[in-house]
XYZ file of C-alpha atoms in Angstrom:
654
model
C 40.241 95.865 -57.110
C 37.381 97.993 -55.792
C 35.149 99.829 -58.218
C 35.857 103.095 -56.392
C 39.567 102.772 -57.155
C 38.678 102.831 -60.871
C 36.754 106.126 -60.656
C 38.910 109.163 -61.325
C 36.529 111.296 -63.353
C 32.786 111.384 -64.100
C 33.245 109.695 -67.491
C 34.395 106.558 -65.651
C 30.862 106.145 -64.289
C 29.199 105.867 -67.675
C 30.555 102.431 -68.519
C 29.256 100.804 -65.350
C 26.273 98.457 -65.312
C 23.392 98.930 -62.911
C 24.626 96.203 -60.511
C 28.072 97.824 -60.567
C 26.560 101.218 -59.726
C 24.752 99.717 -56.736
C 28.025 98.152 -55.598
C 29.862 101.452 -56.106
C 27.276 103.287 -54.009
C 27.986 100.896 -51.148
C 31.741 101.393 -51.497
C 31.312 105.172 -51.436
C 29.255 104.986 -48.231
C 31.947 102.851 -46.590
C 34.558 105.369 -47.764
C 32.603 108.302 -46.346
C 32.038 106.677 -42.969
C 35.707 105.730 -42.627
C 37.173 109.091 -43.626
C 34.651 111.507 -42.108
C 34.767 109.578 -38.830
C 38.513 110.268 -38.728
C 38.480 113.982 -39.585
C 34.979 115.163 -38.747
C 32.707 116.820 -41.264
C 29.249 116.591 -42.796
C 28.416 112.905 -42.789
C 24.616 112.589 -42.820
C 23.978 114.877 -45.833
C 26.524 113.058 -47.989
C 25.299 109.579 -47.142
C 21.924 110.714 -48.423
C 23.034 111.857 -51.900
C 25.240 108.993 -53.100
C 22.890 107.660 -55.796
C 21.729 111.158 -56.756
C 25.323 112.291 -57.325
C 26.148 109.227 -59.435
C 23.051 109.786 -61.573
C 23.817 113.473 -62.059
C 27.335 112.759 -63.241
C 26.149 110.014 -65.610
C 23.498 112.216 -67.234
C 25.344 115.548 -67.333
C 28.811 116.326 -68.645
C 30.655 118.113 -65.833
C 32.431 120.536 -65.881
C 30.960 121.809 -69.151
C 27.536 121.243 -67.679
C 27.616 123.181 -64.450
C 26.538 121.294 -61.338
C 25.871 123.729 -58.497
C 25.527 122.426 -54.941
C 23.530 124.687 -52.651
C 25.616 125.215 -49.484
C 27.808 122.329 -50.629
C 27.969 120.317 -47.425
C 26.511 117.458 -49.502
C 29.260 117.653 -52.170
C 31.671 115.042 -50.765
C 30.438 112.378 -53.203
C 30.846 114.886 -56.031
C 34.455 115.397 -54.906
C 35.058 111.642 -54.837
C 33.900 111.054 -58.424
C 35.784 114.108 -59.724
C 39.209 112.789 -58.771
C 39.660 113.888 -55.154
C 39.133 110.664 -53.213
C 42.850 110.486 -52.409
C 42.712 113.834 -50.605
C 40.110 112.912 -47.994
C 42.696 112.258 -45.288
C 43.101 116.052 -45.122
C 39.390 116.879 -45.186
C 38.649 120.237 -43.475
C 42.222 120.580 -42.286
C 44.683 123.372 -42.922
C 45.955 123.040 -46.492
C 43.679 120.059 -47.083
C 40.462 119.276 -48.899
C 37.664 121.770 -48.286
C 34.418 120.580 -46.731
C 32.557 122.546 -49.411
C 32.945 123.052 -53.161
C 36.130 125.001 -53.873
C 37.026 126.688 -57.133
C 40.696 126.312 -56.258
C 40.397 122.537 -56.025
C 38.678 121.568 -59.250
C 37.158 122.771 -62.492
C 34.084 120.760 -61.448
C 33.418 123.208 -58.580
C 31.741 126.414 -59.698
C 30.716 127.909 -56.359
C 33.080 128.726 -53.542
C 31.977 128.076 -49.954
C 28.520 129.568 -49.660
C 25.471 129.963 -47.485
C 22.152 128.230 -48.107
C 19.563 129.199 -50.729
C 22.007 130.985 -53.067
C 22.615 128.315 -55.732
C 19.444 129.095 -57.676
C 20.541 132.703 -58.080
C 23.919 131.537 -59.370
C 22.075 129.215 -61.754
C 19.858 132.032 -63.010
C 22.902 134.210 -63.672
C 24.767 131.415 -65.460
C 21.717 130.655 -67.611
C 21.462 134.319 -68.572
C 25.155 134.344 -69.475
C 24.795 131.151 -71.540
C 21.910 132.693 -73.466
C 23.896 135.887 -74.005
C 26.979 134.025 -75.298
C 25.016 131.541 -77.386
C 26.011 128.457 -75.377
C 22.619 126.816 -75.630
C 24.105 123.328 -75.273
C 25.503 124.013 -71.792
C 23.219 122.759 -69.022
C 22.924 124.476 -65.654
C 21.931 122.148 -62.805
C 21.282 123.367 -59.262
C 20.956 120.816 -56.450
C 18.885 122.414 -53.696
C 17.703 120.885 -50.433
C 14.152 121.246 -49.232
C 15.605 123.055 -46.222
C 17.295 125.614 -48.481
C 13.927 126.293 -50.121
C 12.779 127.829 -46.832
C 15.104 130.749 -47.619
C 13.620 133.767 -49.358
C 16.548 134.163 -51.755
C 15.668 130.810 -53.348
C 12.187 132.072 -54.183
C 13.489 135.335 -55.597
C 15.599 133.208 -57.937
C 12.725 130.849 -58.799
C 10.598 133.863 -59.710
C 13.238 134.959 -62.220
C 13.993 131.475 -63.544
C 10.301 130.848 -64.225
C 9.968 134.218 -65.966
C 12.235 133.120 -68.832
C 11.311 129.689 -70.252
C 13.969 130.134 -72.933
C 16.736 129.880 -70.321
C 16.677 126.239 -69.207
C 17.790 125.396 -65.683
C 17.428 121.967 -64.097
C 16.509 122.363 -60.426
C 17.039 119.167 -58.445
C 15.171 119.343 -55.131
C 16.901 116.973 -52.707
C 13.981 116.410 -50.360
C 14.953 114.634 -47.159
C 12.589 116.611 -44.952
C 15.425 118.370 -43.145
C 18.045 121.086 -43.091
C 19.867 120.689 -39.773
C 16.525 120.051 -38.089
C 13.265 118.946 -39.740
C 12.125 121.362 -42.447
C 9.358 123.630 -41.231
C 6.563 125.714 -42.721
C 4.078 125.622 -45.532
C 6.629 124.455 -48.090
C 7.392 121.392 -45.979
C 3.677 120.557 -45.936
C 3.471 121.072 -49.689
C 6.372 118.731 -50.399
C 4.845 116.180 -48.035
C 1.587 116.469 -49.982
C 3.430 115.828 -53.236
C 4.985 112.722 -51.724
C 1.575 111.563 -50.506
C 0.025 112.324 -53.883
C 2.651 110.198 -55.625
C 1.503 107.222 -53.556
C -2.130 108.078 -54.285
C -1.556 108.223 -58.046
C 0.200 104.839 -57.996
C -2.781 103.428 -56.088
C -5.184 105.097 -58.527
C -3.336 103.541 -61.451
C -3.591 100.145 -59.836
C -7.288 100.767 -59.119
C -8.019 101.610 -62.724
C -6.331 98.428 -63.892
C -7.889 96.200 -61.220
C -11.409 97.619 -61.395
C -11.309 97.784 -65.168
C -10.730 94.058 -65.224
C -13.706 93.447 -62.966
C -16.321 93.898 -65.671
C -19.105 96.466 -65.871
C -19.523 96.929 -62.063
C -15.798 97.496 -61.615
C -15.591 100.035 -64.423
C -18.601 101.866 -63.009
C -16.992 102.051 -59.565
C -13.761 103.408 -61.082
C -15.734 106.093 -62.960
C -17.412 107.094 -59.693
C -14.094 107.380 -57.846
C -12.522 109.307 -60.722
C -15.473 111.723 -60.782
C -15.124 112.246 -57.034
C -11.444 113.076 -57.440
C -12.165 115.552 -60.229
C -14.934 117.074 -58.122
C -12.470 117.695 -55.293
C -10.095 119.366 -57.752
C -12.830 121.617 -59.140
C -14.101 122.421 -55.655
C -10.610 123.354 -54.548
C -10.160 125.652 -57.549
C -13.573 127.234 -56.891
C -12.871 127.650 -53.192
C -15.720 125.287 -52.261
C -13.453 122.662 -50.737
C -11.176 123.341 -47.769
C -7.424 123.488 -48.261
C -6.799 120.132 -46.610
C -7.964 118.561 -49.867
C -4.442 119.448 -51.075
C -3.280 116.325 -49.234
C -5.361 114.278 -51.667
C -4.694 116.042 -54.956
C -1.975 118.666 -54.512
C -1.315 121.188 -57.227
C 2.427 121.674 -57.560
C 3.543 125.055 -56.361
C 6.355 124.824 -58.885
C 3.859 124.257 -61.671
C 1.863 127.271 -60.515
C 5.017 129.351 -60.987
C 5.329 128.091 -64.557
C 8.072 125.551 -63.893
C 7.751 122.047 -65.320
C 7.662 119.513 -62.484
C 8.946 115.919 -62.569
C 8.545 113.656 -59.587
C 8.644 112.688 -56.888
C 11.513 110.327 -57.752
C 13.138 107.798 -55.432
C 16.474 109.471 -54.751
C 18.140 106.110 -54.072
C 17.038 104.419 -57.306
C 19.756 105.238 -59.837
C 17.760 104.041 -62.858
C 14.717 106.118 -61.890
C 16.913 109.136 -61.210
C 18.645 108.867 -64.564
C 15.330 108.578 -66.386
C 13.973 111.682 -64.646
C 17.164 113.680 -65.221
C 17.325 112.689 -68.896
C 13.730 113.821 -69.297
C 14.526 117.131 -67.587
C 17.630 117.601 -69.703
C 15.592 117.237 -72.896
C 12.914 119.786 -71.974
C 14.750 122.933 -73.032
C 13.009 124.957 -70.324
C 13.247 125.313 -66.538
C 12.420 122.011 -64.840
C 12.134 120.908 -61.212
C 13.108 117.299 -60.484
C 11.801 116.373 -57.036
C 13.947 113.610 -55.447
C 13.100 111.917 -52.151
C 16.212 110.935 -50.181
C 17.048 109.786 -46.657
C 19.691 111.701 -44.746
C 22.294 109.364 -43.242
C 21.185 106.358 -45.320
C 23.314 103.251 -44.945
C 24.858 104.052 -41.560
C 22.778 102.983 -38.581
C 24.085 105.618 -36.096
C 23.192 108.386 -38.572
C 19.781 106.941 -39.410
C 18.963 106.599 -35.703
C 20.149 110.086 -34.705
C 16.834 111.912 -34.423
C 18.285 115.393 -33.904
C 20.116 115.854 -37.216
C 21.160 112.410 -38.550
C 24.824 113.176 -37.798
C 24.675 116.254 -39.982
C 28.010 117.635 -38.807
C 30.349 115.650 -36.593
C 33.764 115.720 -34.993
C 35.955 112.640 -34.934
C 33.852 109.585 -34.044
C 34.169 105.852 -33.584
C 32.991 104.566 -36.998
C 31.518 101.440 -35.402
C 29.255 103.263 -32.950
C 29.031 106.834 -34.230
C 29.995 108.127 -30.792
C 32.504 110.967 -30.312
C 36.075 109.907 -29.579
C 36.446 112.699 -27.023
C 33.951 113.535 -24.288
C 31.905 116.639 -24.963
C 32.837 119.662 -22.866
C 30.276 122.253 -21.685
C 29.677 124.575 -24.622
C 28.691 128.206 -24.967
C 25.534 127.074 -26.769
C 24.500 124.879 -23.837
C 25.298 127.610 -21.294
C 23.111 130.065 -23.204
C 20.299 127.543 -23.555
C 20.238 126.819 -19.828
C 20.211 130.492 -18.886
C 17.501 131.434 -21.388
C 15.309 128.615 -20.108
C 15.725 129.805 -16.537
C 15.065 133.389 -17.599
C 11.897 132.387 -19.439
C 10.482 130.858 -16.266
C 10.183 134.323 -14.725
C 9.821 136.467 -17.851
C 6.675 135.470 -19.769
C 7.388 138.087 -22.438
C 10.549 136.235 -23.571
C 10.212 134.171 -26.753
C 12.932 132.368 -28.732
C 13.535 132.379 -32.482
C 16.043 130.450 -34.563
C 16.693 129.752 -38.229
C 16.612 125.991 -38.809
C 19.085 124.973 -36.096
C 17.454 124.800 -32.666
C 19.825 122.151 -31.333
C 22.952 123.797 -32.691
C 22.275 127.053 -30.848
C 21.108 125.436 -27.609
C 17.329 125.882 -27.869
C 16.072 122.289 -27.813
C 15.167 122.375 -24.119
C 13.436 125.740 -24.504
C 11.388 124.375 -27.414
C 10.388 121.336 -25.357
C 9.311 123.320 -22.286
C 7.757 126.296 -24.062
C 6.630 125.139 -27.522
C 4.203 128.059 -27.864
C 7.055 130.519 -27.229
C 9.530 128.926 -29.652
C 9.697 129.707 -33.376
C 11.906 127.965 -35.944
C 11.495 129.978 -39.153
C 13.650 127.795 -41.408
C 16.716 129.070 -43.224
C 15.338 132.607 -43.210
C 17.476 134.931 -41.109
C 15.985 138.073 -42.631
C 12.492 136.929 -41.749
C 13.628 135.864 -38.270
C 14.759 139.396 -37.439
C 11.859 141.192 -39.137
C 9.356 138.864 -37.458
C 11.091 139.557 -34.141
C 10.536 143.257 -34.775
C 6.814 142.600 -35.056
C 6.846 140.616 -31.813
C 8.712 143.397 -30.017
C 6.200 145.962 -31.298
C 3.469 143.810 -29.755
C 5.115 143.745 -26.318
C 7.197 140.557 -26.390
C 10.968 140.355 -26.003
C 12.272 138.053 -28.749
C 15.661 136.396 -28.363
C 16.984 135.476 -31.829
C 19.731 132.843 -31.760
C 21.806 132.604 -34.954
C 25.322 131.693 -36.015
C 27.502 134.785 -36.294
C 28.213 134.108 -39.969
C 24.504 133.972 -40.822
C 23.734 137.327 -39.215
C 25.368 138.876 -42.295
C 22.228 138.039 -44.248
C 19.951 139.994 -41.911
C 21.943 143.195 -41.427
C 19.300 145.305 -43.160
C 16.629 144.000 -40.792
C 18.786 144.706 -37.738
C 19.348 148.237 -38.998
C 15.973 149.204 -40.429
C 13.511 147.016 -38.531
C 14.971 146.728 -35.031
C 17.250 149.749 -34.586
C 15.203 152.306 -36.501
C 12.176 151.461 -34.382
C 14.236 151.304 -31.161
C 12.845 147.881 -30.322
C 13.806 145.673 -27.414
C 15.006 142.440 -28.997
C 18.143 140.407 -28.332
C 20.351 138.776 -30.954
C 22.501 135.946 -29.619
C 25.351 135.201 -32.015
C 26.743 131.710 -31.598
C 30.095 130.860 -33.242
C 31.087 134.510 -33.560
C 34.620 135.598 -34.348
C 37.071 133.039 -35.667
C 35.379 129.697 -36.255
C 37.760 127.721 -38.486
C 37.258 124.214 -39.904
C 34.329 125.045 -42.183
C 36.370 127.546 -44.175
C 36.075 131.204 -45.170
C 32.294 131.509 -45.440
C 31.537 130.118 -41.994
C 33.685 132.378 -39.822
C 31.744 134.936 -37.786
C 34.400 137.631 -38.128
C 32.265 140.478 -39.371
C 29.740 141.061 -36.606
C 31.663 143.578 -34.484
C 32.667 145.651 -37.513
C 29.263 145.598 -39.223
C 27.212 146.255 -36.118
C 29.291 149.287 -35.068
C 27.347 151.196 -37.734
C 23.902 150.416 -36.271
C 22.604 153.401 -34.244
C 21.501 152.658 -30.693
C 22.504 149.001 -30.818
C 24.266 147.592 -27.742
C 26.775 144.735 -27.954
C 28.059 142.552 -25.141
C 30.907 140.048 -25.371
C 30.826 137.781 -22.283
C 34.115 136.210 -21.239
C 32.688 133.246 -19.296
C 29.403 131.585 -18.338
C 28.805 133.966 -15.425
C 29.126 137.101 -17.534
C 26.971 135.479 -20.215
C 24.274 135.006 -17.590
C 24.583 138.603 -16.376
C 24.618 140.171 -19.836
C 21.655 138.102 -21.058
C 19.576 139.245 -18.104
C 20.596 142.853 -18.739
C 19.785 142.517 -22.433
C 16.287 141.178 -21.795
C 15.591 144.124 -19.474
C 16.345 146.658 -22.238
C 13.150 147.674 -24.012
C 14.197 150.696 -26.074
C 17.060 149.299 -28.200
C 18.205 146.036 -29.763
C 20.980 144.181 -27.977
C 23.540 141.639 -29.142
C 25.421 138.956 -27.214
C 28.247 137.232 -29.046
C 30.472 134.317 -28.136
C 32.704 131.815 -29.981
C 32.289 128.223 -30.999
C 33.276 125.476 -28.623
C 33.750 124.894 -24.921
C 33.108 127.620 -22.392
C 36.168 128.104 -20.198
C 36.503 128.491 -16.437
C 35.184 131.578 -14.682
C 37.457 134.627 -14.841
C 36.784 136.747 -11.740
C 37.217 140.506 -11.687
C 39.873 141.889 -9.325
C 38.102 145.250 -9.141
C 35.465 147.377 -10.835
C 35.933 150.757 -12.487
C 32.420 151.970 -13.128
C 31.015 149.694 -15.859
C 34.416 148.093 -16.573
C 35.701 144.886 -14.996
C 39.381 145.132 -14.010
C 40.777 141.620 -14.344
C 44.358 142.500 -13.399
C 45.749 145.717 -11.948
C 49.251 146.800 -12.839
C 51.641 147.716 -10.070
C 51.743 151.493 -9.538
C 54.289 153.412 -11.562
C 54.952 154.848 -15.004
C 55.101 152.941 -18.237
C 52.131 150.684 -17.541
C 49.989 149.317 -20.364
C 46.177 149.071 -20.514
C 45.137 145.842 -22.254
C 41.459 145.889 -23.287
C 40.148 142.357 -23.824
C 36.975 141.679 -25.822
C 35.021 138.658 -24.626
C 36.935 135.382 -24.480
C 40.216 137.066 -25.440
C 40.395 137.848 -21.695
C 42.156 134.514 -21.162
C 44.836 135.354 -23.724
C 45.174 138.898 -22.347
C 45.769 137.669 -18.792
C 48.362 135.154 -19.956
C 50.042 137.866 -22.017
C 50.085 140.228 -19.015
C 51.881 137.605 -16.940
C 54.483 137.153 -19.683
C 54.946 140.935 -19.901
C 55.521 141.158 -16.142
C 58.352 138.648 -16.495
C 59.909 141.085 -18.990
C 59.492 144.113 -16.753
C 56.336 145.588 -18.299
C 53.329 146.027 -16.020
C 49.912 145.529 -17.615
C 46.387 146.328 -16.470
C 43.794 144.022 -18.089
C 40.178 145.191 -18.364
C 36.971 143.788 -19.812
C 34.492 146.475 -20.972
C 31.628 143.936 -20.803
C 29.532 146.058 -23.218
C 31.664 146.935 -26.241
C 29.061 149.119 -27.998
C 28.667 151.737 -26.763
C 31.990 151.674 -24.960
C 31.901 152.442 -21.234
C 32.580 156.097 -20.468
C 35.316 155.112 -17.997
C 37.688 153.826 -20.701
C 39.189 157.201 -21.775
C 40.102 158.060 -18.179
C 41.635 154.619 -17.685
C 43.601 155.022 -20.900
C 44.872 158.445 -19.866
C 46.543 156.878 -16.849
C 48.613 154.443 -18.943
C 51.490 154.753 -21.362
C 49.935 152.511 -24.014
C 46.566 150.967 -24.845
C 46.325 147.587 -26.642
C 42.976 146.143 -27.709
C 42.464 142.438 -28.417
C 39.474 141.004 -30.273
C 38.810 137.892 -32.388
C 37.012 139.871 -35.091
C 38.338 142.153 -37.833
C 40.974 144.716 -36.865
C 39.308 147.256 -39.129
C 36.060 148.755 -37.890
C 35.728 146.677 -34.739
C 36.092 147.438 -31.044
C 39.701 148.567 -31.374
C 38.706 151.148 -33.968
C 35.951 152.379 -31.651
C 38.470 152.727 -28.790
C 40.772 154.828 -30.976
C 37.884 157.115 -31.882
C 36.687 157.374 -28.268
C 40.133 158.432 -27.048
C 40.486 160.986 -29.820
C 37.103 162.504 -29.015
C 38.025 162.666 -25.308
C 41.351 164.319 -26.103
C 43.376 161.390 -24.742
C 46.700 161.038 -26.551
C 47.706 157.621 -25.255
C 48.846 155.596 -28.271
C 46.705 152.588 -29.197
C 47.643 149.264 -30.788
C 44.706 147.335 -32.270
C 45.015 143.549 -32.461
C 42.574 141.392 -34.418
C 42.183 139.496 -37.675
C 43.376 141.183 -40.849
C 40.859 142.040 -43.568
C 40.141 139.158 -45.905
C 38.852 135.604 -45.712
C 40.959 133.334 -43.489
C 41.744 130.068 -45.190
C 40.478 126.754 -43.856
C 42.172 125.895 -40.575
C 41.294 125.304 -36.952
C 40.291 128.228 -34.751
C 43.608 127.925 -32.897
C 45.602 127.996 -36.144
C 43.794 131.089 -37.431
C 44.256 132.900 -34.121
C 47.961 132.041 -34.194
C 48.297 133.415 -37.734
C 46.511 136.590 -36.619
C 48.961 137.144 -33.758
C 46.324 136.519 -31.099
C 48.228 134.066 -28.910
C 49.454 135.078 -25.460
C 53.077 135.124 -26.633
C 52.323 137.249 -29.704
C 50.206 139.709 -27.716
C 52.959 139.986 -25.086
C 55.522 140.732 -27.811
C 53.280 143.502 -29.190
C 52.769 144.975 -25.711
C 56.476 144.985 -24.805
C 57.476 146.457 -28.157
C 54.712 149.077 -27.993
C 55.587 150.008 -24.412
C 59.192 150.639 -25.409
C 58.137 152.857 -28.320
C 55.611 154.714 -26.155
C 58.289 155.409 -23.541
C 60.592 156.805 -26.201
C 57.914 159.190 -27.525
C 56.093 160.088 -24.283
C 54.791 163.628 -23.906
C 56.837 165.923 -21.638
C 55.855 165.432 -18.024
C 54.131 162.179 -18.857
C 50.803 163.833 -19.716
C 48.484 161.757 -21.878
C 45.583 164.190 -22.129
C 45.490 166.827 -24.831
C 43.843 170.191 -24.375
C 40.358 170.476 -25.805
C 40.397 171.570 -29.451
C 39.493 175.197 -30.107
C 36.326 175.916 -32.037
């Protein structure tokens, strides 16, 4: 019987010997490779925290002691040892095991799906609550990656945690030198210095022992070396020694904040981890335990993957680590190619991303134009505010983010870009319905949130050609921020326009006559709209399909187009409330056009974990469902049509 089969709860770990724990760690890695290869998911991060997770659950008493996993894409091992190993066949599938911590799944999960850098704030709040309720024996443990520490929210939390030594929080820094991509910035250098210093101190300890045993000359040499080291420290404090001396004797930034620091600790040595965690647990004050781990450890394809150590994968061959299905051309790649070509002739264009250059298609740009590429770490707010500064200085920054992560920088879009009427372009990858990664990683909110930003312009390309055209237009705009948004996955075939009505592409023209429907497609919903129009024609309802290209502000031609139809239906893969459909309704009202409007999109709320296709089906955004809505709406519109067929109201009296 395998050891893993005997683990159903954290208490089962505490009776294992050290050799058994090492064996269990190997079994867990085999389990992860087998199951994640079949379903897809976050493989590299979880392979890197096997020993750390075992040590945490042996030292702390979950769920009474609260273990908080920042982001949570490294919580698979935690799920395994808390009784959910049998559910991994449904990982990240509809109705199956979440790829992140989930409060619905287990009492051991305290944070729902979340974005990076937030766990320390949760920990601070829980510690305050424990102090308030007198639960001094309840430990709060936050596991935070070095990549997550590049986010400003983490430092806001650290500032508050350090301010109250009577509220103990154990902060475990899982330092593997990466988020998606290698960790960047001054913090990365500081952590590297701490790792280097750990090796130096071990060497210094050996030197003291060896030289001390070498008689009077040896002891004299050791005193000289020790005095030199202390001189460097004093010179650094006095400002007489340059900062690169930090690499020799770094002063812990955490210690400077007033946090006790333990480490660095080998994150794959269970005994060393347990000793460090026990020491932290006994302190009774905020403590940082700095653990050095290797992302993807134990699986050669992950260790050898230089881009992200198989951070997030689809289904793969577990023997080779290669995808089971050939990769199709993606929106990310199409954007990356076009931006690179654009940069060749536009020296003012620079690119910014937040810790995921490869994921958003910027690797080639970074390689060709390293001086024009900026990875700011997991810091979306800073990315946008820094872009504002670049735009003020005459550059045109292109900021590539996931749609879901734009939420964090809305204030900067509003107050730093829009207020100053700056020419900068936000490119939102994985916008709209995303699926798979659950509620927190959908990009549903962009169209609704950004409608409120004055002067902002939003484009939703339907194919690679319109992406190319809109990106070039966006970069030419110097007096307002622009946004391009597209979904996750493969870019489809080109969808040509049949005609042009001003700034609107007409993708299909209805046959002349009464009772026709105007179907307004936003971005990639054009494919569904055209299929729906064909189905409607089979049922005797003629449909005109248009693509506004720019959906904020809406083209001025839309009200006149709407007035010539019996019904308007809008289709978007964002929220129904507050999105493009809502803007169309308002535009028609203001123009005095009485054509009824049906708005199709995703209902308010957080869609549950499922594939993009499954969520779109549930939202009624398939061709068949859209056709049903159009036919039903056309029948109702015909029954309530204005006398004489007029769709334009007289202007309101003032």
